[in-house]
Each structure stands twice: as C-alpha cells, then as structure tokens.
Amino acid sequence: MSPVGVLDMSIDELFDQFDKLRVLIVGDVMLDSYVWGRVERISPEAPVPVVTVDRRELRLGGAGNVLLNVQALGAEAIICSIIGTDAPGDQLEQELCNRGLNCDGLIRSADRITTIKERIIAGSQQVVRVDTETDKYITTDERTRLITKAKELIPTCHVVIFEDYDKGVLSKEAIAEITDFANEQGVPTVVDPKKRNFLSYQNTTLFKPNLKELREGLKVDFDVDKPEEFQAVVNQLKETLNLKGALITLSERGAYIDYKGERLKLPAHIRKIADVSGAGDTVISIAACCVALQQPPHIIAGLSNLGGGLVCESVGVVPIDKALLKQEAKESL
C-alpha cells in the first residue's frame, strides 16, 4: 500500500493522517496479570507473606502495548504473532478483541504456551513476579504460518513494526523473509530490537535500539557524550545492518536520529518522571507512523522523543494521549 503522507504537512494534518494508517506489528505479544492485595500475616507454612487478594487485572503486554499506542494515535493496529491454544491464550485473544484490535494475523498453536507475567502487589510493593513462558523459537511449521500471514497482510499496510522481546516468535529466517517482502512491496520496516536477533535485522528502514541494546548488540563500548565516538558507532550499526536509518533513544539525554542524510540529537524534555515503563513502546509507535507518512527526520525523532517523555509522567504502562501529544507538538516542534 502506497504511503499517504507529504513532507510539508502541518501538525494538524499529520495527526489527521495518522487516522488513515494501517500498521502491522509482528512479534511477541503477551499478557500482563496484576494481583493487588494486602499483607496482614506471615504464612505458617514458610516465612513468606500471605497476600489477601483485593482485585485482579489483565493487560496486554509486550507487542500488545505497541498495538495500544498505535491505536491511540488513531491508526489501525494489526497483530501478527503466535500464541498458545491454552487458557491464557484465550484471555489474550479476548483482551485484543475487547480493545477493538485487529486479530487477522493472530495464530494459535497447540505446541506453544502463551506468555503471561503475573505481578503480585501488596499495597504499593511488588512482592513477586511469576513468569509462565518459553523463549524457544517457534517451530518450522509455525514460522511458515507466521511468514505466510505477514505476507498476506503487508500489501494492505503502510508500515511494519518488528516488536522483538526475545520470546521466540521472531527468528533470523522470519525477519529476513518478512523484511525482503516488505521491501519488495515498498512498505517500510521499523524495528524495536532485543539482544538475540539484534544483527538479524538487515535491510530495514529504521532501527530503534536504546543505549544498552546498542552496546550489547554490537559488543562495543563508547562514550555517548563524545559526538565523534558516538557517531562512529551509529555508522557501524548502519553499515553492519545495511539500514536506511537509526533512531537511538538516550534516556535522560533525549534521542538521536541518523536518517535520510540528517543527523540530529534532541535533548530530553524536562518532565516529572513517574514511571519509564512502556516509553520505548510509545517511541516506536510514533516513529513508525511518521515513517509511514514520509515525515522528515526531525519530525520523526522530535515527535517520538516528545511522546516517550509524556508517558513517563504517568504511573504504569499507558498508551500515549493523542490530544496531549498534539498540543505539546504544536508548542515545541
């Protein structure tokens, strides 16, 4: 599907164009489970607290938070992933449906367990987290099904996001075949990488690691505050993966983009930080939508950096508030 953007649109026009996008998110989708309660005694069976449950909540996790951010921007978010035929898989699919998210690319497999991360919280203190998951790569048959489904959906989409949490849905083979097909179709690919597949994202459009991922992925150390040294690492990244562009999130230092001949470092906006959880999901969602609309690098990085900072003002993982992002964009971009 050809892009719908133009380079010189206003902020109002850009935000209106978000509503016309279809965004395919390929990767690890999971459930986040929260159990809130209170501790009033220690167990007689072992020296551990007994949590009396007050309430429970299920939320979309992993690639699910990217889906919610893309949807919050006004675009149609489509998941392409593999989950189990187990009860958590049923709950995950129901959560996707309840949110009005497109599940055309969701594949269920009896040979796969669904990832669920359960957090037990007493008062404001997390007592324990229980992860039910596998990080084994999906089977050859499952991979074939995933690639086939992605290829069915890509021609109807404006951009593909690879959302990798190292849980096994994405492998070198799947990444290569999906990327090659997207490139043939003229659909840009935007990547939120993790360590295991870091060097597998060859020939993608925009690659978005944070500093830790960049250091671990390339196995290099560098001083981010020395511009020439940092740029040399970014050059190495682009050359190693044959990338069109890189967007590096720098935490409290802001963000850096090297794309379409522009190299820009943007400072972080001064915020009252409540929680950094989920900020990267917001950044990749905004960046991907801007890439789909053929926006210049300063808009891609500026708006993404702004959105990542905004969600840090909220406690917990929350999708971006489009109206607030638009208001601040008009004031600062």
PDB file of C-alpha atoms in Angstrom, residues 108-265:
ATOM      1  CA  ARG A 108      -2.955 -20.135  17.718  1.00  0.00           C
ATOM      2  CA  SER A 109      -0.745 -23.210  18.160  1.00  0.00           C
ATOM      3  CA  ALA A 110      -1.223 -26.211  20.431  1.00  0.00           C
ATOM      4  CA  ASP A 111       2.577 -26.585  20.586  1.00  0.00           C
ATOM      5  CA  ARG A 112       3.159 -23.138  22.073  1.00  0.00           C
ATOM      6  CA  ILE A 113       2.432 -21.715  25.512  1.00  0.00           C
ATOM      7  CA  THR A 114       1.196 -18.159  25.859  1.00  0.00           C
ATOM      8  CA  THR A 115       3.486 -15.823  27.776  1.00  0.00           C
ATOM      9  CA  ILE A 116       1.904 -14.415  30.930  1.00  0.00           C
ATOM     10  CA  LYS A 117       3.698 -12.294  33.512  1.00  0.00           C
ATOM     11  CA  GLU A 118       1.890 -12.238  36.856  1.00  0.00           C
ATOM     12  CA  ARG A 119       2.738  -9.494  39.346  1.00  0.00           C
ATOM     13  CA  ILE A 120       1.543  -9.816  42.930  1.00  0.00           C
ATOM     14  CA  ILE A 121       1.417  -6.429  44.621  1.00  0.00           C
ATOM     15  CA  ALA A 122       0.784  -5.734  48.307  1.00  0.00           C
ATOM     16  CA  GLY A 123      -0.006  -2.074  48.875  1.00  0.00           C
ATOM     17  CA  SER A 124       2.446  -0.343  46.543  1.00  0.00           C
ATOM     18  CA  GLN A 125       5.133  -3.029  46.840  1.00  0.00           C
ATOM     19  CA  GLN A 126       5.576  -5.790  44.272  1.00  0.00           C
ATOM     20  CA  VAL A 127       6.008  -8.989  46.291  1.00  0.00           C
ATOM     21  CA  VAL A 128       6.857 -11.378  43.479  1.00  0.00           C
ATOM     22  CA  ARG A 129       6.541 -11.799  39.704  1.00  0.00           C
ATOM     23  CA  VAL A 130       5.701 -15.180  38.208  1.00  0.00           C
ATOM     24  CA  ASP A 131       6.525 -15.688  34.512  1.00  0.00           C
ATOM     25  CA  THR A 132       4.961 -18.516  32.537  1.00  0.00           C
ATOM     26  CA  GLU A 133       6.724 -18.525  29.201  1.00  0.00           C
ATOM     27  CA  THR A 134       9.083 -20.127  26.744  1.00  0.00           C
ATOM     28  CA  ASP A 135      11.825 -18.396  24.797  1.00  0.00           C
ATOM     29  CA  LYS A 136      12.304 -21.272  22.374  1.00  0.00           C
ATOM     30  CA  TYR A 137      11.974 -20.351  18.736  1.00  0.00           C
ATOM     31  CA  ILE A 138       8.687 -21.284  17.107  1.00  0.00           C
ATOM     32  CA  THR A 139       8.705 -24.476  15.041  1.00  0.00           C
ATOM     33  CA  THR A 140       9.398 -24.558  11.305  1.00  0.00           C
ATOM     34  CA  ASP A 141       5.686 -25.077  10.617  1.00  0.00           C
ATOM     35  CA  GLU A 142       4.714 -22.188  12.906  1.00  0.00           C
ATOM     36  CA  ARG A 143       7.313 -19.961  11.260  1.00  0.00           C
ATOM     37  CA  THR A 144       5.904 -20.784   7.826  1.00  0.00           C
ATOM     38  CA  ARG A 145       2.416 -19.873   9.042  1.00  0.00           C
ATOM     39  CA  LEU A 146       3.681 -16.613  10.538  1.00  0.00           C
ATOM     40  CA  ILE A 147       5.510 -15.579   7.351  1.00  0.00           C
ATOM     41  CA  THR A 148       2.536 -16.517   5.164  1.00  0.00           C
ATOM     42  CA  LYS A 149       0.179 -14.472   7.307  1.00  0.00           C
ATOM     43  CA  ALA A 150       2.547 -11.469   7.338  1.00  0.00           C
ATOM     44  CA  LYS A 151       2.820 -11.598   3.545  1.00  0.00           C
ATOM     45  CA  GLU A 152      -0.968 -11.637   3.257  1.00  0.00           C
ATOM     46  CA  LEU A 153      -1.260  -8.507   5.394  1.00  0.00           C
ATOM     47  CA  ILE A 154       1.742  -6.391   4.330  1.00  0.00           C
ATOM     48  CA  PRO A 155       0.319  -5.220   0.967  1.00  0.00           C
ATOM     49  CA  THR A 156      -2.642  -3.653   2.819  1.00  0.00           C
ATOM     50  CA  CYS A 157      -0.454  -1.881   5.408  1.00  0.00           C
ATOM     51  CA  HIS A 158       1.601   1.317   5.413  1.00  0.00           C
ATOM     52  CA  VAL A 159       4.376   0.191   7.764  1.00  0.00           C
ATOM     53  CA  VAL A 160       5.610  -2.933   9.582  1.00  0.00           C
ATOM     54  CA  ILE A 161       6.870  -2.817  13.170  1.00  0.00           C
ATOM     55  CA  PHE A 162       9.071  -5.661  14.411  1.00  0.00           C
ATOM     56  CA  GLU A 163       8.469  -5.830  18.166  1.00  0.00           C
ATOM     57  CA  ASP A 164      11.026  -8.290  19.497  1.00  0.00           C
ATOM     58  CA  TYR A 165      11.108  -9.449  23.140  1.00  0.00           C
ATOM     59  CA  ASP A 166      13.365 -12.483  22.596  1.00  0.00           C
ATOM     60  CA  LYS A 167      10.483 -14.899  23.261  1.00  0.00           C
ATOM     61  CA  GLY A 168      10.961 -16.857  20.027  1.00  0.00           C
ATOM     62  CA  VAL A 169       8.278 -15.613  17.627  1.00  0.00           C
ATOM     63  CA  LEU A 170      10.872 -13.726  15.605  1.00  0.00           C
ATOM     64  CA  SER A 171      13.877 -15.588  14.199  1.00  0.00           C
ATOM     65  CA  LYS A 172      16.592 -14.744  11.676  1.00  0.00           C
ATOM     66  CA  GLU A 173      14.716 -16.586   8.915  1.00  0.00           C
ATOM     67  CA  ALA A 174      11.347 -14.954   9.618  1.00  0.00           C
ATOM     68  CA  ILE A 175      12.870 -11.483   9.927  1.00  0.00           C
ATOM     69  CA  ALA A 176      14.733 -11.819   6.622  1.00  0.00           C
ATOM     70  CA  GLU A 177      11.782 -13.151   4.636  1.00  0.00           C
ATOM     71  CA  ILE A 178       9.266 -10.643   6.007  1.00  0.00           C
ATOM     72  CA  THR A 179      11.684  -7.727   5.527  1.00  0.00           C
ATOM     73  CA  ASP A 180      12.524  -8.733   1.960  1.00  0.00           C
ATOM     74  CA  PHE A 181       8.830  -8.997   1.089  1.00  0.00           C
ATOM     75  CA  ALA A 182       8.031  -5.636   2.692  1.00  0.00           C
ATOM     76  CA  ASN A 183      10.873  -4.010   0.755  1.00  0.00           C
ATOM     77  CA  GLU A 184       9.539  -5.510  -2.484  1.00  0.00           C
ATOM     78  CA  GLN A 185       6.121  -4.045  -1.676  1.00  0.00           C
ATOM     79  CA  GLY A 186       7.570  -0.634  -0.815  1.00  0.00           C
ATOM     80  CA  VAL A 187       6.373  -0.910   2.798  1.00  0.00           C
ATOM     81  CA  PRO A 188       8.850   0.484   5.368  1.00  0.00           C
ATOM     82  CA  THR A 189      10.017  -1.629   8.318  1.00  0.00           C
ATOM     83  CA  VAL A 190      10.698  -0.187  11.772  1.00  0.00           C
ATOM     84  CA  VAL A 191      12.463  -2.266  14.422  1.00  0.00           C
ATOM     85  CA  ASP A 192      12.398  -2.368  18.227  1.00  0.00           C
ATOM     86  CA  PRO A 193      15.213  -4.907  18.771  1.00  0.00           C
ATOM     87  CA  LYS A 194      16.382  -7.165  21.561  1.00  0.00           C
ATOM     88  CA  LYS A 195      19.739  -8.851  22.031  1.00  0.00           C
ATOM     89  CA  ARG A 196      19.251 -12.292  20.453  1.00  0.00           C
ATOM     90  CA  ASN A 197      18.215 -11.149  16.965  1.00  0.00           C
ATOM     91  CA  PHE A 198      19.980  -7.791  17.033  1.00  0.00           C
ATOM     92  CA  LEU A 199      22.186  -8.479  13.997  1.00  0.00           C
ATOM     93  CA  SER A 200      19.404 -10.188  12.023  1.00  0.00           C
ATOM     94  CA  TYR A 201      17.530  -7.013  11.054  1.00  0.00           C
ATOM     95  CA  GLN A 202      19.313  -6.494   7.761  1.00  0.00           C
ATOM     96  CA  ASN A 203      17.947  -4.010   5.200  1.00  0.00           C
ATOM     97  CA  THR A 204      15.285  -2.470   7.454  1.00  0.00           C
ATOM     98  CA  THR A 205      14.131   1.144   7.241  1.00  0.00           C
ATOM     99  CA  LEU A 206      14.518   2.485  10.786  1.00  0.00           C
ATOM    100  CA  PHE A 207      16.203   0.668  13.670  1.00  0.00           C
ATOM    101  CA  LYS A 208      15.488   1.854  17.233  1.00  0.00           C
ATOM    102  CA  PRO A 209      17.747   0.485  19.979  1.00  0.00           C
ATOM    103  CA  ASN A 210      18.397   2.110  23.314  1.00  0.00           C
ATOM    104  CA  LEU A 211      21.952   2.640  24.547  1.00  0.00           C
ATOM    105  CA  LYS A 212      22.145  -0.686  26.400  1.00  0.00           C
ATOM    106  CA  GLU A 213      20.876  -2.599  23.369  1.00  0.00           C
ATOM    107  CA  LEU A 214      23.301  -0.758  21.099  1.00  0.00           C
ATOM    108  CA  ARG A 215      26.274  -1.612  23.308  1.00  0.00           C
ATOM    109  CA  GLU A 216      25.279  -5.254  23.739  1.00  0.00           C
ATOM    110  CA  GLY A 217      24.173  -5.757  20.149  1.00  0.00           C
ATOM    111  CA  LEU A 218      27.393  -4.509  18.585  1.00  0.00           C
ATOM    112  CA  LYS A 219      29.558  -5.628  21.510  1.00  0.00           C
ATOM    113  CA  VAL A 220      31.186  -2.202  21.731  1.00  0.00           C
ATOM    114  CA  ASP A 221      31.624   0.384  24.458  1.00  0.00           C
ATOM    115  CA  PHE A 222      31.583   4.101  23.809  1.00  0.00           C
ATOM    116  CA  ASP A 223      31.077   7.481  25.433  1.00  0.00           C
ATOM    117  CA  VAL A 224      27.733   8.833  24.276  1.00  0.00           C
ATOM    118  CA  ASP A 225      28.803  12.336  25.312  1.00  0.00           C
ATOM    119  CA  LYS A 226      31.646  12.321  22.754  1.00  0.00           C
ATOM    120  CA  PRO A 227      29.883  13.109  19.446  1.00  0.00           C
ATOM    121  CA  GLU A 228      32.536  11.728  17.093  1.00  0.00           C
ATOM    122  CA  GLU A 229      32.868   8.495  19.065  1.00  0.00           C
ATOM    123  CA  PHE A 230      29.112   8.028  19.241  1.00  0.00           C
ATOM    124  CA  GLN A 231      28.621   8.799  15.536  1.00  0.00           C
ATOM    125  CA  ALA A 232      31.248   6.194  14.655  1.00  0.00           C
ATOM    126  CA  VAL A 233      29.173   3.569  16.482  1.00  0.00           C
ATOM    127  CA  VAL A 234      25.989   4.692  14.714  1.00  0.00           C
ATOM    128  CA  ASN A 235      27.860   4.434  11.384  1.00  0.00           C
ATOM    129  CA  GLN A 236      28.981   0.936  12.347  1.00  0.00           C
ATOM    130  CA  LEU A 237      25.393  -0.009  13.164  1.00  0.00           C
ATOM    131  CA  LYS A 238      24.049   1.293   9.848  1.00  0.00           C
ATOM    132  CA  GLU A 239      26.801  -0.382   7.837  1.00  0.00           C
ATOM    133  CA  THR A 240      26.574  -3.717   9.680  1.00  0.00           C
ATOM    134  CA  LEU A 241      22.818  -3.998   9.142  1.00  0.00           C
ATOM    135  CA  ASN A 242      22.594  -2.007   5.888  1.00  0.00           C
ATOM    136  CA  LEU A 243      19.998   0.250   7.492  1.00  0.00           C
ATOM    137  CA  LYS A 244      18.346   3.254   5.911  1.00  0.00           C
ATOM    138  CA  GLY A 245      18.203   4.919   9.305  1.00  0.00           C
ATOM    139  CA  ALA A 246      18.756   4.598  13.046  1.00  0.00           C
ATOM    140  CA  LEU A 247      16.890   6.211  15.938  1.00  0.00           C
ATOM    141  CA  ILE A 248      18.743   5.789  19.233  1.00  0.00           C
ATOM    142  CA  THR A 249      16.903   6.533  22.467  1.00  0.00           C
ATOM    143  CA  LEU A 250      19.282   8.061  25.019  1.00  0.00           C
ATOM    144  CA  SER A 251      17.145   8.007  28.183  1.00  0.00           C
ATOM    145  CA  GLU A 252      17.616  11.274  30.082  1.00  0.00           C
ATOM    146  CA  ARG A 253      19.839  12.558  27.238  1.00  0.00           C
ATOM    147  CA  GLY A 254      16.979  12.508  24.720  1.00  0.00           C
ATOM    148  CA  ALA A 255      17.247  10.868  21.304  1.00  0.00           C
ATOM    149  CA  TYR A 256      19.484  10.747  18.226  1.00  0.00           C
ATOM    150  CA  ILE A 257      18.458  10.116  14.631  1.00  0.00           C
ATOM    151  CA  ASP A 258      20.585   9.383  11.560  1.00  0.00           C
ATOM    152  CA  TYR A 259      18.215   9.085   8.611  1.00  0.00           C
ATOM    153  CA  LYS A 260      17.842  10.465   5.085  1.00  0.00           C
ATOM    154  CA  GLY A 261      21.074  12.424   5.318  1.00  0.00           C
ATOM    155  CA  GLU A 262      20.168  14.148   8.591  1.00  0.00           C
ATOM    156  CA  ARG A 263      21.932  13.661  11.911  1.00  0.00           C
ATOM    157  CA  LEU A 264      20.157  15.206  14.874  1.00  0.00           C
ATOM    158  CA  LYS A 265      20.486  14.961  18.646  1.00  0.00           C
TER     159      LYS A 265
END
